[in-house]
Structures are given as structure tokens and as C-alpha cells.
Amino acid sequence: MSLSIVKAVLPGSVMEISPRGEIDVDTAYEVREAVAEVLAKGRPRRIELNMRLVTFIDSVGISAMVAGFQTAEVSGVKLVMTEPSRFVHRQLWVAGLLGLFGAPEPYIEGAAAPEVLPGA
């Protein structure tokens, strides 16, 4: 399976990067490039990496995400992960990296969206 990446502008100067498919040794560079491209075009307040549609991630993919986090941090931009698939959540938990990406809860289809408190 291949990887496709969709980028969207969200309210509040937030850029969302949404990969779909498998992030592995053959496709991990695409995640790094997507983060670099967003940063080259401007400085959003935050980058959200929506991982809901990622079906597989290996150690090279995780390394690419960490590199994206570091690139954003050096640029003064916060990178967080949103809605990781259960597989991605498990891999990051095993690697001890959930906290690095904002400790997101796994995406569960059909579950109610978490309530967002004002000012959060």
C-alpha cells in the first residue's frame, strides 16, 4: 500500500497534515517533506499530524515523525499528533514516544469526540 498526504488549514493558524496508508522505509520521507513544506510556506501556530488513517508505521516512520517534531520545534512551531489509529498509538506507546506528540488518545471509529473546553 502507498501513502498519500493531505494538508489543510484549520482555524487559529493551525496546519493539519493527514497521512493515509503505511508509513514505512519506502514512504517515511514523505512525512518529513510534508512538515518541511508547511514550514517553508509560513509559520503556523501549530501543526497537527492527524494519524487516523495510518494503517501501519515502522521504526523508520516513527523516526520521520520525530524528525518532523524536531524540525518544527527548531522553527518555533508546536507539532502534535491527533487521532492516531490504534496501531500507531500502540507503536508510539511501546516506543515511549506518546508524550512527545501530546499524548493523544487513539482514534476509535464511532466513539464520541472528546469535549473541548473553552480556552483549551
Short mmCIF file of C-alpha atoms in Angstrom, two decimals:
data_model
loop_
_atom_site.label_atom_id
_atom_site.label_comp_id
_atom_site.label_asym_id
_atom_site.label_seq_id
_atom_site.Cartn_x
_atom_site.Cartn_y
_atom_site.Cartn_z
CA MET A 1 0.00 0.00 0.00
CA SER A 2 1.20 3.50 -0.70
CA LEU A 3 0.97 6.71 1.28
CA SER A 4 -0.97 9.85 0.42
CA ILE A 5 -0.84 13.08 2.38
CA VAL A 6 -3.49 15.78 2.54
CA LYS A 7 -2.78 19.20 4.03
CA ALA A 8 -5.48 21.55 5.30
CA VAL A 9 -5.59 24.94 7.00
CA LEU A 10 -7.59 24.90 10.24
CA PRO A 11 -8.83 27.89 12.25
CA GLY A 12 -6.33 29.63 14.52
CA SER A 13 -3.27 29.39 12.24
CA VAL A 14 -3.16 25.61 12.50
CA MET A 15 -1.99 23.36 9.66
CA GLU A 16 -3.21 19.78 9.55
CA ILE A 17 -1.18 17.09 7.82
CA SER A 18 -3.15 13.88 7.30
CA PRO A 19 -1.23 10.85 6.00
CA ARG A 20 -3.24 7.89 4.72
CA GLY A 21 -1.78 4.41 4.31
CA GLU A 22 1.52 3.00 5.50
CA ILE A 23 4.46 5.00 6.83
CA ASP A 24 7.48 2.78 6.39
CA VAL A 25 11.00 2.70 4.99
CA ASP A 26 9.66 3.45 1.49
CA THR A 27 7.35 6.35 2.41
CA ALA A 28 8.65 7.93 5.63
CA TYR A 29 10.45 10.70 3.74
CA GLU A 30 7.04 11.96 2.57
CA VAL A 31 6.05 12.82 6.15
CA ARG A 32 9.33 14.71 6.73
CA GLU A 33 8.85 16.57 3.44
CA ALA A 34 5.25 17.49 4.29
CA VAL A 35 6.33 19.09 7.58
CA ALA A 36 9.24 20.89 5.89
CA GLU A 37 6.93 22.17 3.14
CA VAL A 38 4.44 23.58 5.65
CA LEU A 39 7.27 25.34 7.50
CA ALA A 40 8.77 26.68 4.25
CA LYS A 41 5.48 28.32 3.29
CA GLY A 42 4.98 30.11 6.62
CA ARG A 43 4.93 29.72 10.36
CA PRO A 44 1.66 28.26 11.59
CA ARG A 45 0.98 28.41 15.30
CA ARG A 46 0.71 24.62 15.37
CA ILE A 47 0.97 21.62 13.07
CA GLU A 48 -1.44 18.77 13.74
CA LEU A 49 -0.40 15.39 12.39
CA ASN A 50 -3.72 13.54 12.04
CA MET A 51 -2.86 9.83 12.05
CA ARG A 52 -6.39 8.39 11.95
CA LEU A 53 -5.94 6.82 8.50
CA VAL A 54 -2.45 5.39 9.01
CA THR A 55 -2.71 1.61 8.93
CA PHE A 56 0.95 0.79 9.58
CA ILE A 57 4.07 2.52 10.85
CA ASP A 58 7.53 1.06 11.33
CA SER A 59 10.61 2.37 13.14
CA VAL A 60 11.68 4.42 10.10
CA GLY A 61 8.24 6.04 10.04
CA ILE A 62 8.43 6.83 13.74
CA SER A 63 11.90 8.28 13.20
CA ALA A 64 10.50 10.51 10.43
CA MET A 65 7.81 11.79 12.78
CA VAL A 66 10.39 12.56 15.47
CA ALA A 67 12.47 14.41 12.85
CA GLY A 68 9.37 16.38 11.86
CA PHE A 69 8.76 17.24 15.51
CA GLN A 70 12.35 18.45 15.90
CA THR A 71 12.23 20.49 12.67
CA ALA A 72 9.03 22.19 13.80
CA GLU A 73 10.42 22.84 17.28
CA VAL A 74 13.57 24.49 15.89
CA SER A 75 11.25 26.73 13.84
CA GLY A 76 9.25 27.66 16.94
CA VAL A 77 6.19 25.69 15.84
CA LYS A 78 4.42 23.12 18.03
CA LEU A 79 3.78 19.76 16.32
CA VAL A 80 1.20 17.49 17.91
CA MET A 81 -0.42 14.26 16.84
CA THR A 82 -4.19 13.90 16.68
CA GLU A 83 -6.39 10.84 16.36
CA PRO A 84 -3.72 8.15 15.99
CA SER A 85 -5.04 4.85 14.71
CA ARG A 86 -4.92 2.10 17.31
CA PHE A 87 -1.86 0.61 15.57
CA VAL A 88 0.03 3.93 15.55
CA HIS A 89 -0.95 4.59 19.17
CA ARG A 90 0.35 1.18 20.23
CA GLN A 91 3.65 1.61 18.36
CA LEU A 92 4.27 5.03 19.93
CA TRP A 93 3.31 3.71 23.36
CA VAL A 94 5.76 0.80 23.03
CA ALA A 95 8.49 3.21 21.88
CA GLY A 96 7.77 5.55 24.80
CA LEU A 97 7.02 8.46 22.47
CA LEU A 98 3.35 9.24 23.10
CA GLY A 99 4.24 12.16 25.38
CA LEU A 100 6.44 13.75 22.72
CA PHE A 101 3.42 14.13 20.45
CA GLY A 102 0.99 15.43 23.09
CA ALA A 103 -0.16 12.05 24.47
CA PRO A 104 -3.12 11.69 22.08
CA GLU A 105 -5.85 9.15 22.70
CA PRO A 106 -6.29 6.55 19.94
CA TYR A 107 -8.95 7.15 17.31
CA ILE A 108 -11.85 4.74 17.70
CA GLU A 109 -14.40 4.83 14.91
CA GLY A 110 -17.87 5.62 16.17
CA ALA A 111 -16.69 6.98 19.51
CA ALA A 112 -17.86 10.41 20.60
CA ALA A 113 -15.39 13.21 20.02
CA PRO A 114 -13.77 14.49 23.22
CA GLU A 115 -15.28 17.64 24.64
CA VAL A 116 -13.09 20.70 24.06
CA LEU A 117 -13.12 23.12 26.94
CA PRO A 118 -13.12 26.87 26.21
CA GLY A 119 -9.62 28.27 26.18
CA ALA A 120 -8.02 24.86 25.72
#
